[in-house]
XYZ file of C-alpha atoms in Angstrom:
476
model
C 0.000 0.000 0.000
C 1.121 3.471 -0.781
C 1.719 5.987 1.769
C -1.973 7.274 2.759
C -3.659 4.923 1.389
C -5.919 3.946 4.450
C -6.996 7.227 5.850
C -9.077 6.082 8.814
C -11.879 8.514 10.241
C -11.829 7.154 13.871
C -14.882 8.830 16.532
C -14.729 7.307 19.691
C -18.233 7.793 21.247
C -17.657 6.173 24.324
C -19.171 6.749 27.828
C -16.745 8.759 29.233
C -16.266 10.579 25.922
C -20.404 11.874 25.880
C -20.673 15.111 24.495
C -22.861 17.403 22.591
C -21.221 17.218 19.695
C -21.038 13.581 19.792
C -23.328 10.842 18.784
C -25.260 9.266 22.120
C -25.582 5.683 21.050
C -25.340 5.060 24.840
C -28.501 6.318 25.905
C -30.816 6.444 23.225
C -34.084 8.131 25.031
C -31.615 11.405 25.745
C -30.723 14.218 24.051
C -27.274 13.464 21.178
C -28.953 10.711 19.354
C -28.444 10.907 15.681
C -30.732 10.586 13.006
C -30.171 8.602 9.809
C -30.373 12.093 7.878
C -27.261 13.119 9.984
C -25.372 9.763 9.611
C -25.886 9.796 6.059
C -24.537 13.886 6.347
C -21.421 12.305 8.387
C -20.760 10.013 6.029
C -20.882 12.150 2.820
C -18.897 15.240 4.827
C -15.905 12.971 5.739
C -15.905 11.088 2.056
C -15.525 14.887 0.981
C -12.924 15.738 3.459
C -10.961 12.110 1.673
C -11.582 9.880 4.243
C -11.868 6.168 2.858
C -13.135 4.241 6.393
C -14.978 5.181 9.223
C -14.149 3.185 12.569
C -15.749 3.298 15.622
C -15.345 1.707 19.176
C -17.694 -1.503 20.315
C -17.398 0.192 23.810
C -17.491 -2.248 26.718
C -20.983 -0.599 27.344
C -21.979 -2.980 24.507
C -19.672 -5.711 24.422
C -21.386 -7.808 27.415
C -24.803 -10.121 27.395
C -26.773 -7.013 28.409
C -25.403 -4.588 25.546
C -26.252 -7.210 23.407
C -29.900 -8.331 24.695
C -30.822 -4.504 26.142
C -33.299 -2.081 23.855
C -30.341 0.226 23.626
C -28.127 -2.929 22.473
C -31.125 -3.412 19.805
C -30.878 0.348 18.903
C -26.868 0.308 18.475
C -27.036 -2.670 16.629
C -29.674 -1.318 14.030
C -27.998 1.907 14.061
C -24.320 0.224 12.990
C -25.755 -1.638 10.500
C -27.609 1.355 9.008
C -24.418 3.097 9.461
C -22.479 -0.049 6.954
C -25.091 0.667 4.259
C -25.110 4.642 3.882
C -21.511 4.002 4.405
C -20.756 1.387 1.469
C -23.179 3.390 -0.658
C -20.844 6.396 -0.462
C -17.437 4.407 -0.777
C -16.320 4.473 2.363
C -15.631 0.911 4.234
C -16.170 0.725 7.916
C -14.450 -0.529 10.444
C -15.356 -1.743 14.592
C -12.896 -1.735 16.541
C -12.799 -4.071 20.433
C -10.765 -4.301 23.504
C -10.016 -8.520 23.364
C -11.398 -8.804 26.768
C -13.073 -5.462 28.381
C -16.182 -5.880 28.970
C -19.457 -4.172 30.584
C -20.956 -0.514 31.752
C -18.223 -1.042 34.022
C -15.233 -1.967 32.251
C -14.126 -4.974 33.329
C -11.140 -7.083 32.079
C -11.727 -10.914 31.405
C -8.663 -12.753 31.626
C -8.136 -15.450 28.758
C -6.482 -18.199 31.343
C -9.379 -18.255 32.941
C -11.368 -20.799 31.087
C -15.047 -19.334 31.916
C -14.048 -15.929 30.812
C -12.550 -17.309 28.009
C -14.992 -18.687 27.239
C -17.176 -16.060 27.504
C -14.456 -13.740 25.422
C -15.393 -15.824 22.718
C -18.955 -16.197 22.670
C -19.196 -12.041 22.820
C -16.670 -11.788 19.507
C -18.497 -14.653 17.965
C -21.707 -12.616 18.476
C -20.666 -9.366 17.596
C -19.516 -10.375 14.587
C -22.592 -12.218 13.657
C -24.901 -9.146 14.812
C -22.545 -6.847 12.464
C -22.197 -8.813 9.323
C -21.409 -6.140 6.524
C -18.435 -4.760 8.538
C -15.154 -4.481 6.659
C -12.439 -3.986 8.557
C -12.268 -5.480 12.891
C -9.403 -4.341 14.706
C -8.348 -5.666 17.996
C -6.745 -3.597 20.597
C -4.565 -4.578 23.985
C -7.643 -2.189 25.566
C -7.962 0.994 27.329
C -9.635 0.231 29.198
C -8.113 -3.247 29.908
C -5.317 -5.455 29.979
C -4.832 -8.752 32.335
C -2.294 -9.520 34.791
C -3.799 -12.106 36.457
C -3.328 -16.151 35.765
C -0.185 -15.601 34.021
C -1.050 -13.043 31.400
C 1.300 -11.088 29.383
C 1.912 -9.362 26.200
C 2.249 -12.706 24.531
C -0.928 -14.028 26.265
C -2.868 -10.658 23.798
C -0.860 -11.666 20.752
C -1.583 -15.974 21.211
C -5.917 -14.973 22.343
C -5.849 -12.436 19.283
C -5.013 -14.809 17.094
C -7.779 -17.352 18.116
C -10.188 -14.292 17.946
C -9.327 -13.591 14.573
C -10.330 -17.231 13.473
C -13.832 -16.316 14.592
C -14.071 -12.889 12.895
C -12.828 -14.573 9.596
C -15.627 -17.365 10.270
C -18.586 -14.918 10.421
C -17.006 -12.242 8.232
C -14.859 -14.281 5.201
C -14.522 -10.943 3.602
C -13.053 -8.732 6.620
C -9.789 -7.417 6.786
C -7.807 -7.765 10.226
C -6.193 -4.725 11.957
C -3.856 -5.918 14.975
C -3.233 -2.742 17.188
C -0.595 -1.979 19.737
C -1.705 0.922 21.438
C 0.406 1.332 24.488
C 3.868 -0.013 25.575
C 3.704 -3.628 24.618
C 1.073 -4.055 25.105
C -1.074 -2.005 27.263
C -1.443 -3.438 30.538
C -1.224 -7.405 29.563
C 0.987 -8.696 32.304
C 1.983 -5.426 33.737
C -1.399 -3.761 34.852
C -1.075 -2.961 38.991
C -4.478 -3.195 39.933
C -5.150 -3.608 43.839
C -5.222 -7.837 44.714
C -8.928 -8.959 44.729
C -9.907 -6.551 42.046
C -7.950 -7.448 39.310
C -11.033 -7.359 36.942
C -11.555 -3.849 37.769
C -11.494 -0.684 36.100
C -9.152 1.322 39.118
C -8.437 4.657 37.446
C -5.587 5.193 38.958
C -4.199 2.310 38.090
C -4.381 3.104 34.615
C -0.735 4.624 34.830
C 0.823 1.543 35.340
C -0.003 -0.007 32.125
C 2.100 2.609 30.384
C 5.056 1.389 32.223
C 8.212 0.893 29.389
C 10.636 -1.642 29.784
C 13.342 -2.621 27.167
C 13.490 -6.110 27.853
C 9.931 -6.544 27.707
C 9.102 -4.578 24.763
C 12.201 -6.316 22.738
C 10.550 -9.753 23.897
C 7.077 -9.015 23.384
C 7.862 -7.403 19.780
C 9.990 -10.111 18.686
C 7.089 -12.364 19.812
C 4.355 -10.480 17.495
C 7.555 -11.336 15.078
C 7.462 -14.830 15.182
C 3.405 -14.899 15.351
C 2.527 -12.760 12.819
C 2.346 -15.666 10.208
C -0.174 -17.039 12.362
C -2.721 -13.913 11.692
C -4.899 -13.659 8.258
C -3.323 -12.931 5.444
C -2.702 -9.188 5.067
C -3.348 -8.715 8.540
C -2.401 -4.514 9.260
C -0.338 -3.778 12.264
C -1.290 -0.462 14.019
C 2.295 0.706 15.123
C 3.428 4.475 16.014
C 6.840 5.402 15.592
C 7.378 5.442 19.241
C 6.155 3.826 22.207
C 4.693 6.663 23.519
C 1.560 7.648 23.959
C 2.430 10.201 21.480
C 4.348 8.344 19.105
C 7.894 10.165 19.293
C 10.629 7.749 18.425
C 12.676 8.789 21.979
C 15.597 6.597 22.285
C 14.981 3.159 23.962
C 11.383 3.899 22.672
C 12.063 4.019 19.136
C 9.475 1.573 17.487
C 10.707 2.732 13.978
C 13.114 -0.276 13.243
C 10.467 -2.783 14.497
C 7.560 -0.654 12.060
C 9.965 -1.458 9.574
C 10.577 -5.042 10.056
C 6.800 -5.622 10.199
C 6.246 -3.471 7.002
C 8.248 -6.590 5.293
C 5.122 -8.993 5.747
C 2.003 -6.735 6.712
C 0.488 -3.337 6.208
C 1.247 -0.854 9.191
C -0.392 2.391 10.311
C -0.837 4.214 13.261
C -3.095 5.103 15.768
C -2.037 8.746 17.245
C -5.284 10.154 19.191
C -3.436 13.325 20.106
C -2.557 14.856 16.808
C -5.717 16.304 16.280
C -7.577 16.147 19.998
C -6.213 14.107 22.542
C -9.340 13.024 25.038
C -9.401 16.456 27.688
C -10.265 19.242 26.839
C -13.374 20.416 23.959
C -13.290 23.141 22.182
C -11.975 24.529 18.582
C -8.579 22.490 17.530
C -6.219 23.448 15.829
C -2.763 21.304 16.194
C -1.675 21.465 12.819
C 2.035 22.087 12.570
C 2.738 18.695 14.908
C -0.209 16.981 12.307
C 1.876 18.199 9.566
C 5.213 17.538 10.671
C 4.294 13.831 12.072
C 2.912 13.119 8.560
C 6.062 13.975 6.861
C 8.282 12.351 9.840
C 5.933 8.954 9.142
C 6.430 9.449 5.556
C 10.425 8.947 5.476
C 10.144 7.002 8.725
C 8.699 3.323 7.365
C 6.213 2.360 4.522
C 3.068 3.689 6.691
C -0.095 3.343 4.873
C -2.429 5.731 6.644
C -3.907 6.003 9.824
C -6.477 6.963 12.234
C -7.752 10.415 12.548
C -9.154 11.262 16.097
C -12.411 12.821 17.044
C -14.617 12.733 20.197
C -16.367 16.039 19.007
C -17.627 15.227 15.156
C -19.975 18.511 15.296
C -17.455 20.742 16.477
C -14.055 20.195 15.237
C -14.964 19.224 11.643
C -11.211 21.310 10.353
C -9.605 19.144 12.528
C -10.780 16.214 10.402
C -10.113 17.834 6.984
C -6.441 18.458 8.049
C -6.059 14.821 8.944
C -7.020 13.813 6.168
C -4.794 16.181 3.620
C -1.764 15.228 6.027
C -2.145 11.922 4.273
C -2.700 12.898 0.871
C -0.694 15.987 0.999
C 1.821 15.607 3.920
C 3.414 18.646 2.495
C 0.522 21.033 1.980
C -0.026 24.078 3.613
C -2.067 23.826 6.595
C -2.961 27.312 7.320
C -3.935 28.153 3.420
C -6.188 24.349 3.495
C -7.736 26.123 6.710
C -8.822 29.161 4.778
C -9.927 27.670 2.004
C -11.827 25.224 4.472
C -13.606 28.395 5.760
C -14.189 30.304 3.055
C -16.095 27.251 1.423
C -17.974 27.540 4.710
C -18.554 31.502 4.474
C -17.499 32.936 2.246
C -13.902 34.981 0.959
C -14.464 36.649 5.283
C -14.387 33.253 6.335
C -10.451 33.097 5.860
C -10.438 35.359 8.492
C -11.455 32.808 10.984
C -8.292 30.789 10.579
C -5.824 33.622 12.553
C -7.621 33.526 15.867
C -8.251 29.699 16.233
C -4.575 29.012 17.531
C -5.520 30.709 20.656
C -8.036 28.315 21.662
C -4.682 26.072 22.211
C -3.550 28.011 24.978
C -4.970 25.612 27.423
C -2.173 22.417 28.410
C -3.664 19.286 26.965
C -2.564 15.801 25.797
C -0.908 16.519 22.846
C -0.788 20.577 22.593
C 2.902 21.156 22.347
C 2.630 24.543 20.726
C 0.403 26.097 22.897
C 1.125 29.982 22.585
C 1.719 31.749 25.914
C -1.174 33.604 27.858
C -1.451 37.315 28.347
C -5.174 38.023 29.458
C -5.890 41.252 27.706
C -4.206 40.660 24.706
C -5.828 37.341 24.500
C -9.577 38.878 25.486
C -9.337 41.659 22.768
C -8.227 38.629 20.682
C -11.552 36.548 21.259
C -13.747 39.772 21.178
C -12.690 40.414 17.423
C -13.520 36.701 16.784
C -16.975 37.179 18.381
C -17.284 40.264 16.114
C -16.273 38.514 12.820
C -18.485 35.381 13.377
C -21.205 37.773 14.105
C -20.365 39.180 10.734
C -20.767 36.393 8.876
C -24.065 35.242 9.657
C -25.945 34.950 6.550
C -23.114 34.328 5.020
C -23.117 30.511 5.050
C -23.283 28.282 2.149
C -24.800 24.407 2.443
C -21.890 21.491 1.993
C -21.678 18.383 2.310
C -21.421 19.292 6.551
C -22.767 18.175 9.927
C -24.348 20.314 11.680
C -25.350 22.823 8.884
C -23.098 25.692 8.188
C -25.596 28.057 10.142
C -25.347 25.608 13.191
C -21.255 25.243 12.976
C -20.949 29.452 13.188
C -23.202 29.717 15.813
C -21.136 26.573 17.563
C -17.904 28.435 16.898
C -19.291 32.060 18.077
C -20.508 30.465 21.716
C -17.013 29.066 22.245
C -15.596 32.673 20.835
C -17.671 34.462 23.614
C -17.254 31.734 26.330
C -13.302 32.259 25.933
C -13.992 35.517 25.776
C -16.144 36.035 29.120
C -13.696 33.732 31.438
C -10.623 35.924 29.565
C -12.355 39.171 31.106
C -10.925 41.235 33.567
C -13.689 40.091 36.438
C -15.151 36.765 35.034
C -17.277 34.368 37.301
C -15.470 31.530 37.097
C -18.352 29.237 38.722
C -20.869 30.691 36.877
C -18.681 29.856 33.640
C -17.945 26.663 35.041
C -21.275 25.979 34.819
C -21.865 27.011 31.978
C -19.721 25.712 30.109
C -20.603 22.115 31.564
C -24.649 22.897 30.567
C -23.306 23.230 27.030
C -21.298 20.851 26.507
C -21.365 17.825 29.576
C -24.961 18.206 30.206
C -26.039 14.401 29.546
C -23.850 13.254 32.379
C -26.682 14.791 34.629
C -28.847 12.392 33.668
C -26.405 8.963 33.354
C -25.021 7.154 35.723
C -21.910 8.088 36.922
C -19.020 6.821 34.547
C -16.168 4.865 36.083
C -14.158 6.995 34.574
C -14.572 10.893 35.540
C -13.189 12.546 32.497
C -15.484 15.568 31.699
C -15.045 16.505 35.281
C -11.358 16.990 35.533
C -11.532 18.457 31.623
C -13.749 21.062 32.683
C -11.669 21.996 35.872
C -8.257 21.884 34.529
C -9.683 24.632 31.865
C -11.288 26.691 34.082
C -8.748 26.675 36.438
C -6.214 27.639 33.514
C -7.867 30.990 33.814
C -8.575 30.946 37.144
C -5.526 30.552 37.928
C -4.162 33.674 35.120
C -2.528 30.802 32.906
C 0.015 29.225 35.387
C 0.248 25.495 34.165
């Protein structure tokens, strides 16, 4: 495969990733469900943008008895499958990705040496892929949720299980390619995970470190491993390897993963599976990480024979540029990012809308997985900054023009002008940082009023670490 060749449109819509400008396939009778007028939108605006697959992630939520047998298991399952047709009818394959053993609302990890939860491992990817029959593309990920360390499991224990898993996909799917993904220091949390004794199955969140934990020896025998196994995998099997084994990909010394990218390339397709290049999993609001996009793309290029990738969202409605930079840093690794973004905007709004593109660096200013070029904070500067952005998107309305987009034009502006005044309100010389607090989690967090609380807290931190990035007058 050529270099871009698999550009991979990935939206996690996962429990602790709710959002409003995410799909809610969790809880179907609130607010953030989609209709099949805006998949079939979502699938024609990323086809435009020169995406090729669209992969999503068979969140534990789902991949248990209940998330099969539940109404909302009955609505997912329709909805996927609805998704596979406007999908293939546009040219764009799909692809599910699962964690080989987390499973449940509350994340649990199986373990494979266990022969009842092997057992049951197996029955919920023999289902799954059964109940999803016109999927293209099933990858299988270490998890993240996930990862055992109990009965003897290690990195070789997710390579030998993955193996037998794929034998089942290939049985209920003939047609679908196999993606085999790393994700994580080899690999994430088999063998290594420190959860307290007696809960060993359980989510702890801050355990969750641990399974980043890099060790030479173990990454040079759990690699070489994948080495020797990787004949046993289908034919033309991909292998989702970053450069580095890091959780941002940078080939740092002992963490290099370049040479073994390489030595994989010789026998199977690689890609890789950044989340942070375009939005990490903190904070939402307006991206716009392009030079690091850029400059990974070109780094990737010369690096190994990469075929593509995924690109990242958790916020479909909202950062829509993001996505159209993605996917020209595949099929243009040496375009100009801030000319694409102007010419993004003014198909959006007209010649004006090229203005938009100078102010959205700022909304970087706030620390965040991945934002390694955050400019530095000066209040008033920065609030006169936002105010002229309010202006200009107030400008332009009646000024949009109808692409292929989700939400409308009209929607995205008035999307882009609330963030615009919110930034500019808590950038003020006497904001009310509760008040914005709470206002910002009404517009953006509100579901998780009405849900069960998540195992894992996420919108809660996100939303204090960036008020308290003002509160605080920008001090990391």
């Amino acid at each position: 495969m050529a270099f871009g060749e698999r550009r991979i449109c990935y939206n996690n819509f996962a429990g602790h990733l709710l959002n409003s400008y995410n799909p809610n396939l969790l809880y179907p009778s609130l607010e953030g469900t989609w209709s099949e007028s805006d998949w079939n939108n979502w699938i024609r605006m990323i086809s435009s943008f020169g995406f090729n697959i669209y992969e999503f992630w068979l969140e534990p939520f789902f991949f248990c008895r209940e998330g099969i047998s539940s109404e909302t298991g009955k609505y997912f399952i329709n909805t996927m499958n609805t998704v596979c047709r406007i999908a293939h009818d546009n040219g764009i394959k799909v692809e599910m990705i699962v964690a080989l053993a987390t499973s449940g609302a509350k994340w649990e990890t199986l373990c494979p040496n266990d022969k009842n939860d092997c057992d049951e491992i197996r029955y919920l990817w023999n289902t799954w892929t059964q109940l999803l029959p016109e999927l293209d593309i099933v990858g299988i990920f270490p998890g993240d949720p996930g990862g055992c360390a109990a009965n003897g499991c290690t990195a070789e224990t997710y390579i030998d299980k993955s193996i037998e898993i794929c034998a089942i996909i290939k049985k209920n799917i003939p047609r679908a390619e196999i993606e085999f993904h790393t994700w994580g220091p080899p690999f994430f949390g088999w063998g290594i995970i420190e959860n307290p004794p007696g809960r060993e199955k359980e989510f702890v969140q801050e355990c969750q470190t641990s399974a980043w934990k890099f060790s030479k020896e173990r990454m040079e025998k759990s690699m070489n491993y994948l080495l020797k196994k990787l004949p046993y995998f289908p034919s033309g099997t991909a292998v989702a390897i970053n450069m580095g084994f890091t959780p941002d990909g940078i080939p740092d010394g002992e963490k290099n993963a370049i040479p073994w990218a390489r030595e994989i390339a010789k026998t199977n397709p690689i890609l890789t599976w950044d989340f942070s290049l375009t939005e990490g999993e903190n904070a939402i609001l307006p991206h716009y990480r392009f030079k690091r996009l850029f400059d990974q793309r070109r780094a990737e290029r010369y690096a190994a024979p990469y075929c593509g990738g995924i690109c990242f969202t958790m916020t479909p409605k909202l950062n829509q540029l993001s996505l159209y930079e993605s996917a020209l840093s595949f099929l243009k690794p040496d375009a100009d990012y801030d000319q694409a973004a102007q010419n993004f905007y003014e198909k959006l709004f007209g010649p004006d809308g090229r203005k938009i593109v100078s102010y959205l660096p700022l909304f970087e200013v706030v620390p965040d997985w991945g934002n390694y070029a955050r400019p530095i904070y000066e209040q008033s500067n920065f609030h006169q900054s936002m105010c002229e952005l309010t202006d200009l998107l107030h400008l332009l309305k009646g000024h949009e023009r109808e692409i292929h987009f989700i939400p409308s034009a009209v929607q995205y502006r008035e999307e882009l002008l609330w963030f615009a005044e919110w930034f500019a309100q808590i950038s003020s010389p006497t904001p009310d940082y509760d008040a914005l607090a709470k206002q910002y989690w009404r517009k953006v967090y509100a579901i998780y009023d009405k849900i069960p609380k998540h195992v894992d807290p996420r919108p809660e931190a996100a939303t204090k670490r960036l008020v308290n990035f003002f509160r605080s007058g920008g001090k990391v």
